[in-house]
mmCIF file of N, CA and C in Angstrom:
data_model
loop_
_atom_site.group_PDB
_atom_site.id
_atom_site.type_symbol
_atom_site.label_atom_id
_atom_site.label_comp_id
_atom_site.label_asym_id
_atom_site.label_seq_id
_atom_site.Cartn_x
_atom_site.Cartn_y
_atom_site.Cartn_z
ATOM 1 N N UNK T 1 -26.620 -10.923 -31.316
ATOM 2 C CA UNK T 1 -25.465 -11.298 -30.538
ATOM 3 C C UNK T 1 -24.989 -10.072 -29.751
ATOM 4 N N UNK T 2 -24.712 -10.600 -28.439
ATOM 5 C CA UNK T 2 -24.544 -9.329 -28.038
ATOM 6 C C UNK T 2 -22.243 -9.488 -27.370
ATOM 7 N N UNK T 3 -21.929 -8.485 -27.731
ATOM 8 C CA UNK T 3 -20.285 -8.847 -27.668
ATOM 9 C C UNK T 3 -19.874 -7.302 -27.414
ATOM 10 N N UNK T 4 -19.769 -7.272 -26.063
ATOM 11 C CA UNK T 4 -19.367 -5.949 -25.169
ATOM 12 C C UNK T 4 -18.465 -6.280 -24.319
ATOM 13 N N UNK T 5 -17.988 -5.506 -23.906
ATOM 14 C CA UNK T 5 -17.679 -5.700 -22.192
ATOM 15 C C UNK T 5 -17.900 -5.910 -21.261
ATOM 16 N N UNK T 6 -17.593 -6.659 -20.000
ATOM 17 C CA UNK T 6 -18.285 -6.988 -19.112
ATOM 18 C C UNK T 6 -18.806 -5.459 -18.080
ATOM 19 N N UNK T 7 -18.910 -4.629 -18.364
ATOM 20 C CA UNK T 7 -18.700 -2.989 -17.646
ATOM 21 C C UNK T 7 -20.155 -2.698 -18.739
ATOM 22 N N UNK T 8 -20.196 -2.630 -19.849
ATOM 23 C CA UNK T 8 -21.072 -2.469 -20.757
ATOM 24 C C UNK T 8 -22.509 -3.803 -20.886
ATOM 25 N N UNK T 9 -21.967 -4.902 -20.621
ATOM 26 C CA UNK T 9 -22.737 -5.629 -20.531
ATOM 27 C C UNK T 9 -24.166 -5.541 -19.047
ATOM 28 N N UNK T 10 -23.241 -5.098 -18.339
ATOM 29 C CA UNK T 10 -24.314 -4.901 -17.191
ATOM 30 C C UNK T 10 -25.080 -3.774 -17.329
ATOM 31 N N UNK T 11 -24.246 -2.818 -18.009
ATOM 32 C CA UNK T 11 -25.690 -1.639 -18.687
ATOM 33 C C UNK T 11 -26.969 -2.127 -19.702
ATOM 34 N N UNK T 12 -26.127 -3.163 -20.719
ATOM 35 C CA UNK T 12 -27.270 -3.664 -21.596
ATOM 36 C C UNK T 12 -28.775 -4.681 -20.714
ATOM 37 N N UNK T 13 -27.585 -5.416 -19.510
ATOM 38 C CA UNK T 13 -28.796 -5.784 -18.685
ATOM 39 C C UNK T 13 -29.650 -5.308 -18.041
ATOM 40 N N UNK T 14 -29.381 -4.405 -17.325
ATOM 41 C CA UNK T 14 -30.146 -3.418 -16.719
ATOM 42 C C UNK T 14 -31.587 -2.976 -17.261
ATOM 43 N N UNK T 15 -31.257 -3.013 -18.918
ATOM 44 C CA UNK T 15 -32.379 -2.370 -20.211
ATOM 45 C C UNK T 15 -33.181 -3.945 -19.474
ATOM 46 N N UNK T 16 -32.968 -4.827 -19.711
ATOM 47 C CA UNK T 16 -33.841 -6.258 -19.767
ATOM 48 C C UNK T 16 -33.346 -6.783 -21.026
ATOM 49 N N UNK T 17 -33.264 -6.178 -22.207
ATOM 50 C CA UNK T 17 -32.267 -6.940 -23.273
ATOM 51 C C UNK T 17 -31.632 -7.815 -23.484
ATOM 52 N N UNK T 18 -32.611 -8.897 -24.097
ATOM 53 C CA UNK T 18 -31.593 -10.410 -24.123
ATOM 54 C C UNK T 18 -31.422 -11.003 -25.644
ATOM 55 N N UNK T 19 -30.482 -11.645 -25.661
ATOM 56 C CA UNK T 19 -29.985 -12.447 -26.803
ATOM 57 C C UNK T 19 -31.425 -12.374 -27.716
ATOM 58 N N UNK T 20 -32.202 -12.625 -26.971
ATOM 59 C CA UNK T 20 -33.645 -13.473 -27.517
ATOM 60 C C UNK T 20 -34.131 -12.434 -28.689
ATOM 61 N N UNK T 21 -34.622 -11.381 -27.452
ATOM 62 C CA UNK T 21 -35.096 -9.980 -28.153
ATOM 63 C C UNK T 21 -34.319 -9.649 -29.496
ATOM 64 N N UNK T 22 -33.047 -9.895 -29.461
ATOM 65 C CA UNK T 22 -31.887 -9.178 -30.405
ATOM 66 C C UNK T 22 -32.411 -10.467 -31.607
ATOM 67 N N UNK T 23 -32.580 -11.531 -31.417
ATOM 68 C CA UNK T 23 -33.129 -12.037 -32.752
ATOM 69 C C UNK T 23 -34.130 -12.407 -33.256
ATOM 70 N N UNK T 24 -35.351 -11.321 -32.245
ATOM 71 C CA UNK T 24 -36.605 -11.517 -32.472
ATOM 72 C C UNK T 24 -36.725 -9.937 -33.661
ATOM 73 N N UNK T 25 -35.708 -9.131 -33.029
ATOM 74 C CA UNK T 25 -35.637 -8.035 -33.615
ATOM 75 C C UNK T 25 -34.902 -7.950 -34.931
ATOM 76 N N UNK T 26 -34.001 -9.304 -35.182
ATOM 77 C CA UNK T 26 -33.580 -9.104 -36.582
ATOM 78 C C UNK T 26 -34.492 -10.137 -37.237
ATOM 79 N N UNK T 27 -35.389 -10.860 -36.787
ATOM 80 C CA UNK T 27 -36.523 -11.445 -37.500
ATOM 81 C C UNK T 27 -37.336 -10.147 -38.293
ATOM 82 N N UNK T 28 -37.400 -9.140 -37.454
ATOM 83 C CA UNK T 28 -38.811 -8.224 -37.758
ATOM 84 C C UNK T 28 -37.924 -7.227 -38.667
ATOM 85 N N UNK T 29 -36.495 -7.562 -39.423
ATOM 86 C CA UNK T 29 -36.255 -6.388 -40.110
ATOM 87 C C UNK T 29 -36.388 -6.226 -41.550
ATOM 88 N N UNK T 30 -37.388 -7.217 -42.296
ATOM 89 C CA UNK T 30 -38.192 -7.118 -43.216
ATOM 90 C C UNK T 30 -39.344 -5.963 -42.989
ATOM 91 N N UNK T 31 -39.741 -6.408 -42.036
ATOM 92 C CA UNK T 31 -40.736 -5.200 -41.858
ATOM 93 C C UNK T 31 -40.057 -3.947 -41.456
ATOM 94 N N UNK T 32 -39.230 -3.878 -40.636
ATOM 95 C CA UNK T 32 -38.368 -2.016 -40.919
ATOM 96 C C UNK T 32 -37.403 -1.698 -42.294
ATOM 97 N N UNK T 33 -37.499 -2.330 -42.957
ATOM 98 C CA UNK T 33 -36.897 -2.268 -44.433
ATOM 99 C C UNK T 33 -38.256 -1.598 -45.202
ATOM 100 N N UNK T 34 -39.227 -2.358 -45.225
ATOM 101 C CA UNK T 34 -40.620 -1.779 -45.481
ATOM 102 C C UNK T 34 -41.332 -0.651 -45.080
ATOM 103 N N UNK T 35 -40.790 -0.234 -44.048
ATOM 104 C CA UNK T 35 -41.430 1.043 -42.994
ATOM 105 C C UNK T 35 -40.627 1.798 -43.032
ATOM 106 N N UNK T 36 -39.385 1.492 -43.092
ATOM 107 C CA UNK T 36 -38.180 2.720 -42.945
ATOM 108 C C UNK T 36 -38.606 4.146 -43.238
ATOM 109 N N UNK T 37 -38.756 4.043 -44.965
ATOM 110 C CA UNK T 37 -39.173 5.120 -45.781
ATOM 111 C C UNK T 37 -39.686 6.457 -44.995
ATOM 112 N N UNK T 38 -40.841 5.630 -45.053
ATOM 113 C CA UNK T 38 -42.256 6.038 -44.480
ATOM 114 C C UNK T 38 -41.933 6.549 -43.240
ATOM 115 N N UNK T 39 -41.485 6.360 -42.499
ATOM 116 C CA UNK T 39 -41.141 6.647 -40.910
ATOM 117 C C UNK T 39 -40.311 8.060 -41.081
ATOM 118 N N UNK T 40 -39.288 7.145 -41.447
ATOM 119 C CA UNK T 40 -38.197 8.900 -41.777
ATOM 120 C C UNK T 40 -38.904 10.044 -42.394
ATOM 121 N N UNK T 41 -39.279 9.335 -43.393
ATOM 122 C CA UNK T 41 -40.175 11.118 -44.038
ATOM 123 C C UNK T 41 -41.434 11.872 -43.073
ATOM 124 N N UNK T 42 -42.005 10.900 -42.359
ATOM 125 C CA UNK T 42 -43.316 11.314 -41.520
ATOM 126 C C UNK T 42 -42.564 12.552 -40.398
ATOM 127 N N UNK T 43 -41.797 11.632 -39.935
ATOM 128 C CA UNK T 43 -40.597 12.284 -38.987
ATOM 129 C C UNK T 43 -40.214 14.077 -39.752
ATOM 130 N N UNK T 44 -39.367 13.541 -40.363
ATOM 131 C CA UNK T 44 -39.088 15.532 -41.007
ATOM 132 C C UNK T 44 -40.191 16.018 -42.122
ATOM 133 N N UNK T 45 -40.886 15.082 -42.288
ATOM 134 C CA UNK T 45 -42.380 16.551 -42.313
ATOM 135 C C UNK T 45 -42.581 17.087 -40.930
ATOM 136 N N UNK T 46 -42.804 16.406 -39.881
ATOM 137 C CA UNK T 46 -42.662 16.969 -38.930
ATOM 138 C C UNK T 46 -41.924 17.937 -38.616
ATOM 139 N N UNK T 47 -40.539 17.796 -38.531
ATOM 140 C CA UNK T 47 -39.584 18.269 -38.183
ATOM 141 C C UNK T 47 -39.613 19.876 -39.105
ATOM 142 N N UNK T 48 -39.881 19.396 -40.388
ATOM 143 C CA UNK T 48 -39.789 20.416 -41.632
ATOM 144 C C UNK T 48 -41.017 21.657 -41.411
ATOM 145 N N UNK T 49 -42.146 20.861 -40.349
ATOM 146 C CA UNK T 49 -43.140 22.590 -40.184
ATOM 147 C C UNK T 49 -42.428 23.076 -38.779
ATOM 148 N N UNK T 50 -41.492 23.048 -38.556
ATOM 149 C CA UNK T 50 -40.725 23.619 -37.120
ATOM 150 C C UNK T 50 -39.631 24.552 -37.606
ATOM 151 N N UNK T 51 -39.962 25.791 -37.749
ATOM 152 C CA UNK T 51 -39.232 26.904 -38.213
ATOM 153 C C UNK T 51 -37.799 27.079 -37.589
ATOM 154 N N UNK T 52 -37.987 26.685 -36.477
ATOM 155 C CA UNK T 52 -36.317 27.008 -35.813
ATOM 156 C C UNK T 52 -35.496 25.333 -36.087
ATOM 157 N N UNK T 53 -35.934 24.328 -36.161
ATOM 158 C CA UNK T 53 -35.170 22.715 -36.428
ATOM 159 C C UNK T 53 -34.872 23.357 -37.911
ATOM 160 N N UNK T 54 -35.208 23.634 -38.568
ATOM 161 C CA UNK T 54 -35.478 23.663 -40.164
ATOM 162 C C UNK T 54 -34.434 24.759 -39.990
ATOM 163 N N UNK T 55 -34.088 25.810 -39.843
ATOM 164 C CA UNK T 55 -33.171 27.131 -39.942
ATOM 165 C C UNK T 55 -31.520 26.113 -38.614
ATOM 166 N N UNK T 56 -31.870 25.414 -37.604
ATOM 167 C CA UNK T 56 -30.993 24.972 -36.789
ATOM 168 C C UNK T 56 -30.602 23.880 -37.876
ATOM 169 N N UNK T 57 -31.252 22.635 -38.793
ATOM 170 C CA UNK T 57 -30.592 22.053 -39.425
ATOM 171 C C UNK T 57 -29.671 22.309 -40.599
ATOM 172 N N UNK T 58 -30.120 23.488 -41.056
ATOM 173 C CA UNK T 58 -29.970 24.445 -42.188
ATOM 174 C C UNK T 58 -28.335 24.936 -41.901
ATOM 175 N N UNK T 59 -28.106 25.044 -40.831
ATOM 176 C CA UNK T 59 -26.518 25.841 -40.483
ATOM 177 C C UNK T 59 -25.570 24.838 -39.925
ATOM 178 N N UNK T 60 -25.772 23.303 -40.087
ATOM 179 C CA UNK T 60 -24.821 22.015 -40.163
ATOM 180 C C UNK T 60 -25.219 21.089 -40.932
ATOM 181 N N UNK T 61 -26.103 20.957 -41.439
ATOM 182 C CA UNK T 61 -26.620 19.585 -42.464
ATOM 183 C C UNK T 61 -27.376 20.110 -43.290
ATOM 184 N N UNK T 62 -27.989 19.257 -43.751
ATOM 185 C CA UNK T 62 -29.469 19.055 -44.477
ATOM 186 C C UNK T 62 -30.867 17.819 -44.827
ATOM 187 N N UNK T 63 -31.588 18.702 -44.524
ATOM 188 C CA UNK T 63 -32.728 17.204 -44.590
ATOM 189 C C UNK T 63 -32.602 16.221 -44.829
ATOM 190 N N UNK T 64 -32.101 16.047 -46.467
ATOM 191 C CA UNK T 64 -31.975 14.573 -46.692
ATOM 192 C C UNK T 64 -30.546 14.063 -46.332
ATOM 193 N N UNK T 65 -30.010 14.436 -46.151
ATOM 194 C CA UNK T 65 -28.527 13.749 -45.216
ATOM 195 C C UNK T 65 -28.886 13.212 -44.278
ATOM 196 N N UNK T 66 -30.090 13.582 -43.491
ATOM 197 C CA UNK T 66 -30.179 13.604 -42.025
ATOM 198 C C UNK T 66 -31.407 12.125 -42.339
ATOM 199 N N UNK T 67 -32.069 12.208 -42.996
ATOM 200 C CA UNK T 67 -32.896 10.985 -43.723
ATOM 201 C C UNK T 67 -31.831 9.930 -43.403
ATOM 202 N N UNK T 68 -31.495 9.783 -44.600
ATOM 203 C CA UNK T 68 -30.415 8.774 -44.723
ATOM 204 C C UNK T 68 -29.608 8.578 -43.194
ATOM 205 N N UNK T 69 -29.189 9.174 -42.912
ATOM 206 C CA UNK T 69 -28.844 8.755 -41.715
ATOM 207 C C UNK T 69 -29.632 8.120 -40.580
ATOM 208 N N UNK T 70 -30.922 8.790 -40.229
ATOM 209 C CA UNK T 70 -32.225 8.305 -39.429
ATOM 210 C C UNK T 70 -32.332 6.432 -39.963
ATOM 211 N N UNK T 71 -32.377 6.910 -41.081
ATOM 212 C CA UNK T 71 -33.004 5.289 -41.837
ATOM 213 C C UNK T 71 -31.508 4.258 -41.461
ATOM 214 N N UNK T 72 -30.534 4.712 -41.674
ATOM 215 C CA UNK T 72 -29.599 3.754 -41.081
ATOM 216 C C UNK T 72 -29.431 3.699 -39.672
ATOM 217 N N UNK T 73 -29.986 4.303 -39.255
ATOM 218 C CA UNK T 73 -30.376 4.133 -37.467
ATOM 219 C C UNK T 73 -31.478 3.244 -37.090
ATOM 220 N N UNK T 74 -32.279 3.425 -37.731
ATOM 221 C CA UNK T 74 -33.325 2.653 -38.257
ATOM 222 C C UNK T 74 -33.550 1.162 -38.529
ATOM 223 N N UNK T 75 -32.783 1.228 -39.034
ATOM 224 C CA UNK T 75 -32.018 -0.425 -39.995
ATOM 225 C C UNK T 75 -31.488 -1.209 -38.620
ATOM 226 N N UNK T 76 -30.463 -0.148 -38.357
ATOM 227 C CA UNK T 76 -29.173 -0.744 -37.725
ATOM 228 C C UNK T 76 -30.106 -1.541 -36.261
ATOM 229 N N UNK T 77 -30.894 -1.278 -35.912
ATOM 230 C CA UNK T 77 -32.073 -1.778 -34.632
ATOM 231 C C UNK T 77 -32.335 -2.661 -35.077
ATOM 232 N N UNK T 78 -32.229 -3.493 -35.970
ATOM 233 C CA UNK T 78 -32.917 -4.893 -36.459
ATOM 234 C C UNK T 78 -32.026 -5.695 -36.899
ATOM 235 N N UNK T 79 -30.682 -5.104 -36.630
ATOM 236 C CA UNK T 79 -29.130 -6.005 -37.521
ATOM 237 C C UNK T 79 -29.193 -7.332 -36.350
ATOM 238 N N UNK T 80 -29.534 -7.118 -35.450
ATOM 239 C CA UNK T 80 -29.438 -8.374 -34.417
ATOM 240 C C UNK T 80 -28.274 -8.635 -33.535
ATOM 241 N N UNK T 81 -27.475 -7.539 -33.415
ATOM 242 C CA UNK T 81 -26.305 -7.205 -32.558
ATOM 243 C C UNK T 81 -25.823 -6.365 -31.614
ATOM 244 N N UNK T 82 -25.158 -5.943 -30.891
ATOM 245 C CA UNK T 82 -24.892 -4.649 -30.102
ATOM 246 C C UNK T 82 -23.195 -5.781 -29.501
ATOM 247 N N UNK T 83 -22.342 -4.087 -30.220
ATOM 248 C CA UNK T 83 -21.263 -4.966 -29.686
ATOM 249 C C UNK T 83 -20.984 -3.326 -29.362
ATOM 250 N N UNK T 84 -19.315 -3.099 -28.960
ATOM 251 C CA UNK T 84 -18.361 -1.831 -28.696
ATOM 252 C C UNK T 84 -18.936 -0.880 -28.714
ATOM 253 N N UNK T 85 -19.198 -0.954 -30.430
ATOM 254 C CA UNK T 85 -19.065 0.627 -31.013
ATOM 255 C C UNK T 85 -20.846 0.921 -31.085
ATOM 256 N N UNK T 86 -21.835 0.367 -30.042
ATOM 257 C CA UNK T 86 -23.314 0.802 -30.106
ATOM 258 C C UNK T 86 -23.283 1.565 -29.202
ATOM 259 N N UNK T 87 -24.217 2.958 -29.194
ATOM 260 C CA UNK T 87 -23.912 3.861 -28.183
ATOM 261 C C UNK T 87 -24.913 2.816 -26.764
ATOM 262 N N UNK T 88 -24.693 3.165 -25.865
ATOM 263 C CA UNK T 88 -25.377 2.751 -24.854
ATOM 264 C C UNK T 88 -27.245 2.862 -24.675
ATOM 265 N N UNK T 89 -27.277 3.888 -25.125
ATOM 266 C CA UNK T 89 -28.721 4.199 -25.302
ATOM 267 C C UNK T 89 -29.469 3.479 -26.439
ATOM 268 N N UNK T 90 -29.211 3.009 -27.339
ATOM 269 C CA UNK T 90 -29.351 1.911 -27.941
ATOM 270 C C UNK T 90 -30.237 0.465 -27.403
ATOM 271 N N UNK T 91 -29.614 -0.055 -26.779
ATOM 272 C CA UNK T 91 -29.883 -0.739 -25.872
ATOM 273 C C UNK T 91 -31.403 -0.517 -25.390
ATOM 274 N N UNK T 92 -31.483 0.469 -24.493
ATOM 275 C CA UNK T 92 -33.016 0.844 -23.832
ATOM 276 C C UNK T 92 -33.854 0.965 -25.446
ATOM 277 N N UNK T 93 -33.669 1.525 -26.412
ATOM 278 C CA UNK T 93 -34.615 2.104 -27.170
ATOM 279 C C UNK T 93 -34.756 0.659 -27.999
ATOM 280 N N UNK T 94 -33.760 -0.107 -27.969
ATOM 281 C CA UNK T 94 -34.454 -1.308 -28.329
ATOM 282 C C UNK T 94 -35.532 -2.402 -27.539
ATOM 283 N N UNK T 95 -35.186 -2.229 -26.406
ATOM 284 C CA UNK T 95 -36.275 -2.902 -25.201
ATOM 285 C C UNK T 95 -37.428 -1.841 -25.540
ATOM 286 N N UNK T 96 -37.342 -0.897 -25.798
ATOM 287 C CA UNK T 96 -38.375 -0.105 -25.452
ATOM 288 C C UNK T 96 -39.557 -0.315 -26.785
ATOM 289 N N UNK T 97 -38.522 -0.718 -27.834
ATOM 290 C CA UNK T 97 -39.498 -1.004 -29.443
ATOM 291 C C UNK T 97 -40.004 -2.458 -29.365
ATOM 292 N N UNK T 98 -39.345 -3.494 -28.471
ATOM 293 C CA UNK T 98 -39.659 -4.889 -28.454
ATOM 294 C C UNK T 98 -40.885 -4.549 -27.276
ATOM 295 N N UNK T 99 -41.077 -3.789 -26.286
ATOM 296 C CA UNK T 99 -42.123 -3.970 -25.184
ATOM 297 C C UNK T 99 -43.649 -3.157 -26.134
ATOM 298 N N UNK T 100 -43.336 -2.400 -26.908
ATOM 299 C CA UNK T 100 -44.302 -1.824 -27.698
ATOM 300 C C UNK T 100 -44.872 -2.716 -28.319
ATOM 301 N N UNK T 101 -44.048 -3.668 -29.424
ATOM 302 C CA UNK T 101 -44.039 -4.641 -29.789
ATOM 303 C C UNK T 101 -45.239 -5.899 -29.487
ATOM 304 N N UNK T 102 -44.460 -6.015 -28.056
ATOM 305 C CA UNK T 102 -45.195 -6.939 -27.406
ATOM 306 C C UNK T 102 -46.746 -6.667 -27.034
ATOM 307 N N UNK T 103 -47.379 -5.349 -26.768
ATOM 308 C CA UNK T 103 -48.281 -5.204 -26.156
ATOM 309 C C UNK T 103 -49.179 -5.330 -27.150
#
């Protein structure tokens, strides 16, 4: 469902983002419940052989804070909504996981 503003709504159009996508994408969130894990950790192993991210995360957070958070970013792409409080960029990176998707 999508429940914005009409000022915000024409940004979400712009992405191509439709109703449709948004509950094709909370169909598929069995499978990012399943992948989550796996994704986030692949991610900061990555992140974790990068000497300066690893010393830059080190002096405001920490790894697994930052997990947990990723994975609820994660999640939150498959809830099947975008209302107010979704940042704008949101939007594109969900067209952008449904066109991957698609191919």
């Amino acid at each position: 469902m999508i429940n914005v503003t009409t000022e915000r709504k024409k940004q979400i159009e712009y992405t191509g983002l439709t109703e449709q996508d948004l509950k094709l994408l909370a169909d598929c969130r069995p499978i990012f419940q399943k992948v989550v894990d796996e994704v986030v950790d692949r991610f900061y192993d990555h992140v974790g052989a990068q000497p300066e991210l690893v010393s830059l995360i080190a002096r405001v957070s920490d790894i697994e804070r930052l997990k947990e958070t990723q994975k609820g970013y994660w999640l939150s792409l498959a809830d099947g909504t975008i209302d107010q409080d979704v940042q704008p960029g949101r939007a594109a990176a969900l067209k952008s996981i449904l066109d991957e998707y698609a191919a």
